[in-house]
XYZ file of C-alpha atoms in Angstrom:
662
model
C 126.168 -59.792 32.647
C 122.774 -59.600 34.248
C 122.535 -60.951 37.688
C 120.472 -64.117 37.868
C 117.997 -62.601 40.287
C 117.188 -59.601 38.081
C 116.887 -61.822 35.038
C 114.345 -63.930 36.829
C 112.228 -60.889 37.636
C 112.263 -59.675 34.069
C 111.362 -63.082 32.762
C 108.319 -63.135 34.999
C 107.272 -59.681 33.739
C 107.595 -60.818 30.155
C 105.618 -63.939 30.892
C 102.911 -61.860 32.536
C 102.665 -59.544 29.530
C 102.514 -62.479 27.174
C 99.811 -63.942 29.313
C 97.777 -60.676 29.105
C 98.251 -60.592 25.356
C 97.058 -64.087 25.118
C 93.974 -63.282 27.211
C 93.166 -60.227 25.051
C 93.551 -62.229 21.898
C 91.344 -64.908 23.286
C 88.700 -62.282 24.315
C 88.798 -60.688 20.904
C 88.427 -64.033 19.289
C 85.448 -64.791 21.472
C 83.887 -61.424 20.742
C 84.202 -62.033 17.062
C 82.621 -65.399 17.439
C 79.816 -63.869 19.528
C 79.255 -61.129 16.993
C 79.223 -63.622 14.187
C 76.563 -65.591 15.981
C 74.404 -62.642 17.239
C 74.190 -60.597 14.049
C 72.260 -63.263 12.135
C 69.949 -63.655 15.120
C 69.377 -59.890 15.235
C 68.613 -59.823 11.571
C 66.213 -62.671 11.969
C 64.550 -60.824 14.831
C 64.139 -57.719 12.684
C 62.673 -59.789 9.925
C 60.326 -61.421 12.357
C 59.196 -58.017 13.713
C 58.647 -56.778 10.180
C 56.722 -59.865 9.361
C 54.622 -59.398 12.461
C 53.856 -55.768 11.567
C 52.911 -56.798 8.074
C 50.646 -59.479 9.451
C 49.024 -56.960 11.798
C 48.538 -54.461 8.978
C 47.165 -57.145 6.768
C 44.781 -58.258 9.481
C 43.731 -54.629 10.077
C 43.139 -54.058 6.380
C 41.275 -57.305 6.236
C 39.098 -56.249 9.156
C 38.478 -52.881 7.420
C 37.551 -54.547 4.170
C 35.374 -57.078 5.955
C 33.622 -54.173 7.731
C 32.379 -52.866 4.364
C 30.711 -56.204 3.791
C 28.832 -55.731 7.091
C 27.743 -52.080 6.450
C 24.524 -53.085 4.705
C 23.410 -55.404 7.489
C 24.582 -53.017 10.241
C 22.732 -49.975 8.888
C 19.684 -51.467 7.178
C 17.466 -51.255 10.266
C 18.323 -47.599 10.893
C 17.735 -46.682 7.256
C 14.456 -48.578 7.195
C 13.173 -46.817 10.316
C 14.048 -43.371 8.909
C 15.712 -40.221 10.279
C 12.804 -38.804 12.268
C 13.918 -38.004 15.790
C 17.509 -39.236 15.332
C 18.990 -37.292 12.467
C 22.609 -37.381 13.709
C 22.614 -41.164 14.038
C 20.968 -41.471 10.645
C 23.501 -39.231 8.923
C 26.264 -41.245 10.602
C 24.876 -44.428 9.047
C 24.605 -42.715 5.672
C 28.281 -41.751 5.933
C 29.208 -45.429 6.492
C 27.124 -46.524 3.532
C 28.666 -43.872 1.329
C 32.188 -45.021 2.227
C 31.230 -48.618 1.463
C 29.912 -47.534 -1.932
C 33.161 -45.738 -2.653
C 35.228 -48.771 -1.553
C 33.399 -51.276 -3.695
C 33.352 -48.901 -6.680
C 37.148 -48.568 -6.428
C 38.064 -52.130 -5.477
C 35.297 -54.465 -6.458
C 32.972 -52.826 -9.003
C 31.484 -56.198 -9.938
C 30.761 -57.151 -6.355
C 27.100 -57.812 -5.465
C 27.830 -55.901 -2.267
C 28.151 -52.721 -4.311
C 24.542 -53.008 -5.474
C 23.413 -53.624 -1.898
C 25.042 -50.522 -0.449
C 24.072 -48.457 -3.502
C 20.440 -49.432 -3.090
C 20.615 -48.726 0.634
C 22.205 -45.338 -0.033
C 19.408 -44.395 -2.465
C 16.764 -45.490 0.034
C 18.467 -43.421 2.705
C 18.652 -40.398 0.436
C 14.960 -40.710 -0.423
C 14.160 -40.923 3.275
C 16.123 -37.727 3.905
C 14.300 -35.996 1.048
C 11.026 -37.198 2.514
C 12.052 -35.982 5.967
C 12.939 -32.577 4.513
C 9.519 -32.330 2.872
C 7.805 -33.568 6.030
C 9.571 -31.064 8.314
C 8.852 -28.175 5.952
C 5.225 -29.177 5.497
C 4.442 -29.847 9.161
C 6.158 -26.797 10.586
C 5.593 -24.141 7.893
C 2.645 -22.134 9.161
C 0.630 -19.324 7.616
C 1.555 -15.992 9.236
C -1.485 -14.605 11.058
C -2.993 -11.293 9.882
C -2.467 -9.842 13.362
C 1.264 -10.557 13.239
C 1.534 -9.231 9.687
C -0.174 -5.976 10.692
C 2.210 -5.612 13.614
C 5.088 -6.268 11.239
C 3.849 -3.587 8.816
C 3.141 -0.981 11.484
C 6.498 -1.604 13.174
C 8.239 0.730 10.701
C 5.976 3.704 11.320
C 4.705 3.234 14.851
C 7.034 5.037 17.251
C 5.407 3.278 20.186
C 6.243 -0.158 18.835
C 9.990 -0.069 19.375
C 10.330 -3.820 19.766
C 11.095 -5.802 16.644
C 8.358 -8.114 15.484
C 10.239 -11.328 14.731
C 8.775 -14.009 12.502
C 9.682 -17.565 13.463
C 8.807 -19.487 10.326
C 10.265 -22.737 11.732
C 11.089 -23.760 15.321
C 14.840 -23.522 15.954
C 15.356 -27.271 16.373
C 13.447 -27.989 13.173
C 15.375 -25.291 11.331
C 18.688 -26.869 12.349
C 17.523 -30.294 11.125
C 16.373 -28.814 7.824
C 19.715 -27.060 7.388
C 21.642 -30.318 8.120
C 19.548 -32.286 5.624
C 19.879 -29.554 3.008
C 23.659 -29.475 3.314
C 23.888 -33.272 3.175
C 21.692 -33.457 0.081
C 23.832 -30.860 -1.670
C 27.202 -32.286 -0.632
C 26.566 -36.024 -0.724
C 23.161 -36.566 -2.264
C 23.939 -34.632 -5.435
C 20.281 -33.642 -5.335
C 18.555 -30.332 -6.030
C 14.949 -31.538 -6.009
C 14.607 -30.513 -2.368
C 14.989 -26.875 -3.457
C 11.848 -27.244 -5.571
C 10.100 -28.806 -2.595
C 11.273 -25.904 -0.455
C 10.046 -23.104 -2.707
C 6.721 -24.834 -3.403
C 5.934 -25.197 0.299
C 7.128 -21.720 1.263
C 5.468 -20.186 -1.788
C 2.134 -21.638 -0.710
C 2.537 -20.272 2.828
C 3.491 -16.818 1.560
C 0.534 -16.688 -0.798
C -1.890 -17.941 1.846
C -0.552 -15.459 4.419
C -1.262 -12.503 2.127
C -4.693 -13.818 1.146
C -5.459 -14.329 4.831
C -4.656 -10.673 5.490
C -7.067 -9.619 2.744
C -9.831 -11.795 4.227
C -9.089 -10.297 7.635
C -9.842 -6.835 6.254
C -13.133 -7.951 4.781
C -14.253 -9.738 7.940
C -13.155 -6.903 10.218
C -14.833 -4.250 8.099
C -18.097 -6.177 7.962
C -18.170 -6.727 11.726
C -16.629 -3.580 13.190
C -15.963 -1.278 10.273
C -12.205 -1.019 10.898
C -9.600 -3.790 10.899
C -7.574 -3.839 14.096
C -4.259 -5.272 15.107
C -3.417 -6.096 18.720
C -0.173 -4.636 19.990
C 2.948 -6.745 19.898
C 2.103 -9.882 21.946
C 5.445 -9.936 23.763
C 4.677 -6.752 25.660
C 1.864 -7.833 27.941
C -0.057 -10.877 26.947
C -2.716 -10.369 29.593
C -3.739 -6.898 28.448
C -3.461 -6.615 24.681
C -4.272 -3.164 23.394
C -5.832 -2.404 20.077
C -4.474 -0.035 17.529
C -6.201 0.830 14.265
C -4.487 0.028 11.038
C -3.253 3.182 9.358
C -5.743 3.914 6.612
C -4.230 5.535 3.550
C -5.634 8.806 2.252
C -8.678 7.896 0.201
C -11.759 9.784 -0.839
C -12.977 9.636 2.738
C -11.249 12.946 3.562
C -12.977 14.733 0.715
C -16.317 13.245 1.711
C -15.844 14.507 5.255
C -15.121 17.964 3.897
C -18.325 17.806 1.890
C -20.240 16.891 5.045
C -18.731 19.904 6.822
C -19.868 22.168 4.012
C -23.398 20.803 4.070
C -23.577 21.751 7.745
C -22.815 25.315 6.681
C -25.456 25.237 3.972
C -23.121 24.597 1.060
C -24.250 21.163 0.018
C -25.450 20.598 -3.491
C -28.614 18.809 -4.515
C -28.701 16.025 -7.035
C -29.122 17.772 -10.319
C -28.732 16.649 -13.872
C -25.104 15.569 -13.807
C -24.355 12.465 -15.818
C -21.493 11.798 -13.391
C -22.204 9.094 -10.855
C -22.347 10.857 -7.432
C -19.098 10.533 -5.525
C -20.768 10.802 -2.150
C -22.713 7.639 -2.923
C -19.487 5.659 -3.088
C -19.655 2.198 -1.598
C -17.557 1.781 1.548
C -16.409 -1.560 0.161
C -14.205 0.367 -2.264
C -12.280 1.787 0.675
C -12.023 -1.680 2.212
C -10.709 -3.120 -1.050
C -8.246 -0.262 -1.423
C -6.979 -0.516 2.146
C -6.719 -4.287 1.908
C -4.712 -4.127 -1.309
C -2.348 -1.470 0.015
C -1.666 -3.477 3.177
C -1.197 -6.668 1.144
C 1.485 -4.913 -0.916
C 3.314 -3.888 2.266
C 2.829 -7.384 3.663
C 4.399 -8.916 0.562
C 7.536 -6.796 0.984
C 7.942 -7.653 4.673
C 7.170 -11.351 4.279
C 9.389 -11.665 1.209
C 12.272 -10.094 3.148
C 11.701 -12.603 5.940
C 11.478 -15.486 3.464
C 14.847 -14.567 1.989
C 16.450 -14.564 5.425
C 15.085 -18.054 6.049
C 16.074 -19.261 2.593
C 19.644 -17.995 3.002
C 20.187 -20.470 5.859
C 18.768 -23.451 4.000
C 19.474 -23.094 0.282
C 23.059 -23.046 -1.116
C 24.216 -19.543 -1.964
C 24.454 -19.980 -5.736
C 20.859 -21.276 -5.821
C 19.323 -18.686 -3.495
C 18.272 -16.022 -6.022
C 16.672 -18.504 -8.401
C 14.843 -20.345 -5.610
C 13.655 -17.048 -4.121
C 12.453 -15.921 -7.542
C 10.363 -19.070 -7.848
C 9.159 -18.828 -4.252
C 7.628 -15.340 -4.559
C 6.010 -15.774 -7.983
C 2.531 -16.891 -6.881
C 2.132 -14.141 -4.285
C 3.634 -11.499 -6.575
C 1.522 -12.577 -9.530
C -1.557 -12.478 -7.310
C -0.808 -8.887 -6.310
C -0.066 -7.844 -9.872
C -3.237 -9.526 -11.175
C -5.318 -7.784 -8.542
C -3.645 -4.502 -9.471
C -4.419 -5.037 -13.146
C -8.011 -5.859 -12.188
C -8.165 -2.494 -10.421
C -6.876 -0.859 -13.618
C -9.442 -2.771 -15.667
C -12.246 -1.781 -13.298
C -11.110 1.846 -13.508
C -11.116 1.658 -17.306
C -14.708 0.391 -17.313
C -15.694 2.977 -14.700
C -14.388 5.784 -16.901
C -16.673 4.632 -19.696
C -19.722 4.880 -17.435
C -18.437 8.105 -15.775
C -18.108 6.440 -12.378
C -15.128 8.398 -11.133
C -15.512 7.160 -7.561
C -14.125 3.809 -8.677
C -11.336 5.488 -10.621
C -10.244 7.312 -7.476
C -9.184 4.011 -5.901
C -6.217 4.059 -8.278
C -4.751 7.175 -6.624
C -3.972 5.858 -3.102
C -2.871 2.524 -4.534
C -0.545 4.108 -7.079
C 0.924 6.433 -4.467
C 1.614 3.479 -2.166
C 3.162 1.411 -4.966
C 5.533 4.251 -5.838
C 6.429 4.794 -2.182
C 7.053 1.064 -1.733
C 9.001 0.616 -4.979
C 12.499 1.151 -3.433
C 11.832 -1.653 -0.930
C 10.355 -3.780 -3.706
C 13.457 -3.281 -5.843
C 15.723 -4.171 -2.942
C 13.799 -7.358 -2.174
C 13.844 -8.402 -5.841
C 17.589 -7.896 -6.337
C 19.022 -10.814 -8.260
C 15.656 -12.082 -9.513
C 14.864 -12.415 -13.199
C 14.221 -9.268 -15.240
C 10.640 -10.407 -15.816
C 10.112 -10.471 -12.045
C 11.704 -7.064 -11.485
C 9.611 -5.479 -14.229
C 6.220 -6.501 -12.860
C 5.795 -3.645 -10.399
C 7.061 -0.920 -12.789
C 4.654 -2.310 -15.386
C 1.714 -2.045 -12.993
C 2.746 1.483 -11.975
C 2.826 2.517 -15.645
C -0.643 1.015 -16.221
C -2.040 2.869 -13.226
C -0.437 6.163 -14.245
C -1.871 5.808 -17.743
C -5.393 4.990 -16.572
C -5.193 7.705 -13.909
C -4.197 10.299 -16.506
C -7.064 9.167 -18.720
C -9.446 9.455 -15.787
C -8.301 13.030 -15.165
C -8.697 13.907 -18.832
C -12.129 12.286 -19.127
C -13.330 13.878 -15.912
C -12.454 17.342 -17.227
C -14.215 16.551 -20.520
C -17.299 15.303 -18.704
C -17.448 18.464 -16.629
C -17.371 20.455 -19.853
C -19.869 18.337 -21.756
C -22.352 17.391 -19.038
C -25.692 17.872 -20.832
C -28.245 20.553 -20.022
C -31.352 18.646 -19.045
C -34.194 20.889 -17.988
C -35.987 18.208 -16.010
C -32.830 17.503 -14.033
C -32.020 21.068 -13.030
C -32.599 21.909 -9.347
C -35.958 23.708 -9.156
C -34.799 25.929 -6.307
C -31.571 27.087 -7.963
C -29.311 25.406 -5.419
C -25.837 23.957 -6.022
C -25.848 21.527 -8.928
C -24.580 18.021 -8.368
C -22.105 18.540 -11.184
C -20.498 21.264 -9.062
C -20.323 19.231 -5.861
C -18.926 16.229 -7.757
C -16.293 18.334 -9.482
C -15.180 19.971 -6.249
C -15.169 16.661 -4.405
C -12.972 15.147 -7.095
C -10.551 18.067 -6.981
C -10.419 17.963 -3.188
C -9.423 14.345 -3.465
C -6.434 15.359 -5.561
C -5.107 17.372 -2.615
C -4.139 14.118 -0.903
C -2.461 12.877 -4.069
C -0.825 15.968 -5.536
C 2.460 14.252 -6.415
C 0.674 11.185 -7.754
C -1.786 13.154 -9.888
C 0.958 15.523 -11.062
C 3.127 12.576 -12.104
C 0.140 11.082 -13.960
C -0.259 14.273 -15.963
C 3.507 14.590 -16.513
C 3.730 10.998 -17.747
C 1.451 11.919 -20.649
C 3.328 15.075 -21.626
C 5.968 13.308 -23.733
C 7.279 9.818 -24.279
C 9.793 10.403 -21.493
C 9.277 8.945 -18.066
C 7.366 11.125 -15.627
C 10.126 10.616 -13.079
C 12.383 12.890 -15.149
C 10.203 15.867 -14.289
C 10.631 17.995 -11.208
C 7.968 18.086 -8.528
C 7.511 21.804 -9.287
C 6.727 20.988 -12.916
C 4.215 18.342 -11.824
C 2.640 20.805 -9.401
C 2.180 23.370 -12.166
C 0.623 20.730 -14.390
C -1.816 19.812 -11.632
C -2.650 23.473 -11.025
C -3.288 23.946 -14.739
C -5.511 20.866 -14.737
C -7.560 22.084 -11.758
C -8.029 25.459 -13.413
C -9.118 23.673 -16.578
C -11.753 21.711 -14.655
C -12.978 24.870 -12.920
C -13.099 26.696 -16.260
C -15.064 23.854 -17.850
C -17.391 23.822 -14.867
C -18.016 27.558 -15.088
C -18.834 27.354 -18.806
C -21.199 24.449 -18.210
C -22.937 26.232 -15.339
C -23.477 29.287 -17.534
C -25.015 27.049 -20.154
C -27.208 25.283 -17.603
C -28.386 28.555 -16.081
C -30.074 29.404 -19.371
C -32.494 26.551 -18.783
C -34.274 28.739 -16.229
C -36.902 31.033 -17.730
C -36.599 33.466 -14.815
C -33.323 35.470 -15.020
C -33.438 35.950 -11.233
C -33.503 32.219 -10.599
C -30.702 31.824 -13.121
C -28.705 34.389 -11.124
C -29.435 32.631 -7.820
C -28.310 29.343 -9.390
C -25.026 30.804 -10.618
C -24.516 32.646 -7.323
C -24.984 29.440 -5.329
C -22.615 27.461 -7.513
C -19.913 30.132 -7.690
C -20.141 30.673 -3.946
C -19.954 26.934 -3.317
C -16.875 26.667 -5.531
C -15.104 29.580 -3.848
C -15.865 28.466 -0.291
C -14.848 24.900 -1.136
C -11.570 26.047 -2.654
C -10.794 28.139 0.418
C -11.768 25.544 3.003
C -9.866 22.692 1.363
C -6.774 24.741 0.484
C -7.354 24.069 -3.194
C -7.110 27.819 -3.663
C -3.337 27.673 -3.013
C -2.928 25.067 -5.715
C -5.051 27.082 -8.138
C -2.967 30.185 -7.365
C 0.182 28.458 -8.663
C -0.984 29.286 -12.202
C -3.928 31.659 -11.615
C -3.202 34.359 -9.061
C -6.515 36.192 -9.518
C -8.878 33.215 -9.305
C -10.247 34.132 -5.872
C -10.928 37.750 -6.844
C -12.532 36.588 -10.086
C -15.001 34.336 -8.258
C -15.932 37.124 -5.863
C -16.655 39.394 -8.809
C -18.824 36.714 -10.434
C -20.750 36.285 -7.184
C -21.373 40.042 -6.891
C -22.526 40.204 -10.506
C -25.130 37.508 -9.882
C -26.363 39.253 -6.731
C -26.851 42.432 -8.745
C -28.677 40.502 -11.456
C -30.957 38.996 -8.843
C -31.666 42.386 -7.263
C -32.881 43.676 -10.612
C -35.768 41.226 -10.307
C -37.195 43.523 -7.607
C -37.233 46.570 -9.865
C -40.630 45.581 -11.230
C -41.856 45.832 -7.609
C -40.036 48.972 -6.524
C -40.496 50.738 -9.848
C -44.219 51.005 -9.046
C -43.440 53.120 -6.027
C -40.200 54.810 -7.082
C -40.119 58.600 -6.781
C -39.496 59.130 -10.470
C -42.704 57.350 -11.433
C -45.020 59.043 -8.918
C -47.610 61.742 -9.760
C -46.936 65.254 -8.610
C -49.787 66.991 -6.780
C -50.282 69.980 -4.546
C -50.899 69.335 -0.826
C -54.460 70.165 0.233
C -55.673 70.124 -3.378
C -58.253 67.524 -4.160
C -56.869 64.717 -6.292
C -58.179 64.237 -9.731
C -59.612 60.882 -10.729
C -56.589 60.165 -12.889
C -54.230 60.837 -9.989
C -56.209 58.666 -7.622
C -56.183 55.891 -10.192
C -52.426 56.167 -10.603
C -51.885 55.883 -6.822
C -54.207 52.892 -6.681
C -52.302 51.249 -9.530
C -48.995 51.928 -7.767
C -50.180 50.338 -4.524
C -51.757 47.404 -6.352
C -48.714 46.896 -8.561
C -46.413 46.922 -5.520
C -48.666 44.585 -3.514
C -49.111 42.120 -6.346
C -45.414 42.200 -7.247
C -44.358 41.774 -3.619
C -46.719 38.856 -3.077
C -45.742 37.189 -6.321
C -41.987 37.509 -5.758
C -42.214 36.387 -2.141
C -44.276 33.382 -3.140
C -41.902 32.416 -5.936
C -38.607 33.241 -4.232
C -39.625 31.659 -0.962
C -39.185 28.323 -2.775
C -35.725 29.229 -4.016
C -32.645 28.223 -2.021
C -29.464 29.913 -0.907
C -27.818 27.193 1.237
C -25.024 29.449 2.515
C -26.526 31.080 5.629
C -24.175 34.041 5.506
C -24.912 34.800 1.871
C -28.636 34.238 2.379
C -28.801 36.743 5.238
C -26.684 39.226 3.330
C -28.876 39.114 0.203
C -32.078 39.304 2.226
C -30.787 42.254 4.229
C -29.674 44.168 1.170
C -32.992 43.580 -0.577
C -34.968 44.367 2.551
C -33.147 47.669 2.982
C -33.827 48.752 -0.604
C -37.509 47.741 -0.589
C -38.271 49.051 2.890
C -36.690 52.431 2.169
C -38.548 52.793 -1.124
C -41.852 51.549 0.272
C -41.441 53.613 3.454
C -40.970 56.793 1.455
C -43.944 55.934 -0.761
C -46.149 55.093 2.192
C -45.209 58.257 4.015
C -46.133 60.303 0.976
C -49.362 58.586 -0.038
C -50.491 56.631 2.999
C -52.560 59.515 4.345
C -53.695 60.845 0.976
C -57.453 60.267 0.349
C -57.037 58.391 -2.913
C -59.667 55.749 -2.023
C -62.654 55.063 0.193
C -61.148 51.633 1.017
C -57.513 52.304 2.026
C -57.134 48.841 3.578
C -57.664 47.393 0.105
C -54.509 49.115 -1.146
C -52.416 49.738 1.930
C -52.141 46.037 2.772
C -48.697 45.989 4.390
C -46.739 48.058 6.822
C -43.047 48.701 6.295
C -42.008 46.107 8.891
C -44.421 43.568 7.420
C -42.704 43.974 4.081
C -39.360 43.398 5.802
C -40.710 40.243 7.464
C -41.911 38.911 4.130
C -38.486 39.414 2.569
C -36.896 37.711 5.582
C -38.788 34.586 4.618
C -37.274 34.431 1.143
C -35.148 31.356 0.303
C -36.592 29.462 3.216
C -38.823 26.546 2.250
C -39.451 25.727 5.908
C -40.970 29.135 6.630
C-alpha cells in the first residue's frame, strides 16, 4: 500500500501533466484556427499584389501606346524646321517616328495615326536627303591648281617631305554627311543620295582638272612657265616658288640646234616640204605640259575621291559609285587624248611633224602612269578600265605611222631648184631630219615600242627593251640612209660640181657633228658600227671633189704645162705668149673662183679654216714656184699687167672664201 502522502504527491504530478497536455492541445487548436484564418488572407494578399502589378503593367502599356499617338504632334515642329544645325536631335525624332510607324503597322494598320506618322517620316527623310545634298553642295570645293601641283610634285620632290593633304569637306560636315548616309541606308531604304553624291563630286573633280589646264594657259601667257608655291603649311609668310617639272619635249632638241648654229652648223631654209620643226609654236609645249599634268592630277584626285567616298558610301556600292563619279573627268581626258591623236593624224598628212611630236611625251607619260591608273580603277567596269589602254594603242599606232611617214618624206622630198640654198649650206631637210631624230633620244623606249607594236599583231609589251632599241636604231639608220640618197639627188641640181661638193660636205658634216653631239651616234652604232667612219670618208671625198675645182687655176701654172727655155737666151714670141697666157689664165681663174666661192658657205668654222688652209697651201706653193721661175723673165713690157698678185695676196684672197661678210 502506498502511503497517503506519496499518493498525494503523485496525483498532483499527474494533474500537472494533464494540465500541460491540455494547454498544448488548446495551443495547437488555436494555431490551426489561426492558420485556417491567415492562409486565405495571404492568398488574397497575393492576388491583390498580382492584380496591382497587372494594373501597373497595363497602365504602363497604355502610356506607351498613348505615347505613339503623341509622336506626330511632339515631333512635327522639329521635322518641319529641318536637321540643319541639330542633326542628333533630328535623328532622335526620326527614330521616334519610325517606331510609331512600326507600332501602328503591327497593331492598328487601319488607324489614321499610321498615315500621319508615315507622312511625317517621309517628310523627315526628304529633309535629310535635302540636307545631304545641301552639305555636299555647299562644302564641296574645287581643288586649286596650286594645291594640285603640290600634290603631283609631292611624289618626286625630295624637298617636299610633308604630305599634301586634301580636305574635301570640313571634319564636322564630313561627320554629319556620314551620319545622314548611314541613316538613309539603314532606315530610309534610299539610294538616291548616292547619285547625288557622285554627281556633285564628279562635277568638282572635272572642274578641278579643267582649272589646272586653265592655270597652265594663263601662267604661260603671263610668265612663260606655270609655277606652284611650296606647301603652304611650311611657312605661310614666305612662300617659295618652284617650277613645275616639264616633261621632255622637243625643246631639248631645239636647244641642241641652237648650240650647233653657234658653232656654224645651222641649216638654212631650203626646199624641204617638211614644215620646219624650229618654227614650232610654244603653245604646243603648253598644251602638252598641261595635258600631262592633268593626267597626273586625275590619278591623285581620283585616289583622294575614293578615300572620301569610302567613308560615306556603303561598301557594296563604293565601286559602282566611284565608277560613275570619275566618268566625266576621265572621258574629258580621253577625248582630249583622242583629239591629240586626230590632230597628229592631220599633221602627218600635211607633213607637220612638230605637231606629231607632241604624242611622244604624252604617250610616255601615259605608259608610266598606267600602273597607278590601273590601281585607281580597280573594281570599275571593264569599259572604264579599257579607256586608257585604248588611248595608248591609238597613240602608239599614230606615232608609228608618223615615224614611217617621216622616213618616207625624207626619202621623197622633191628636188626643187629654186628652193636649193644658193650658197651650198646645210639644207633644211637635213636640219629637220636631225632635229626629229634628236627628239627620239628623249623617247627611245616610247619610239621603240611604237615600232615594235607594228611588227606583228602581238602587243609591243611582249618585246624586250633590247629588241625595241635595235628597231629604233634600224629606223634611225633608215632615215639617215634616205636623207643621204636625197641629198645626193639634190646636189645634182647645182651646175657647178664644186658647189655640189660643198653642199654635200656641209650636210654630211652637219649630220656627223649632230650625231656626235647629241649621242645619236651610240644609238646608230647598235646596228651600224661603221657609220661614223663612213661619214668621215664621205666628207673627205667631197673635199677632194671641191679641190679639183682649183685645177683649172693651178693647171695654168703647173710645172708640167710650162715652156722649157734656156736661161739668158732671149725668149721667142711663142714662149712669151705662152707665159702671158699662163699668167692671165691663173689671174682670171683666181679672180673668178674667189668671186664665186666667196658667196658659198661652210658654216662649220673648223672645217672652213681647214679647207681654206689646204687650198691656200696648194695654190701658194704652185703659184710661188711659178712666180719664182717667171716673175723676173722679160716676157712682157708691162709686167704689172700679168703679175697682178703676190704670193701672200693670193693667200689672202683664198682666206676670204666662204665668207659673205668679207
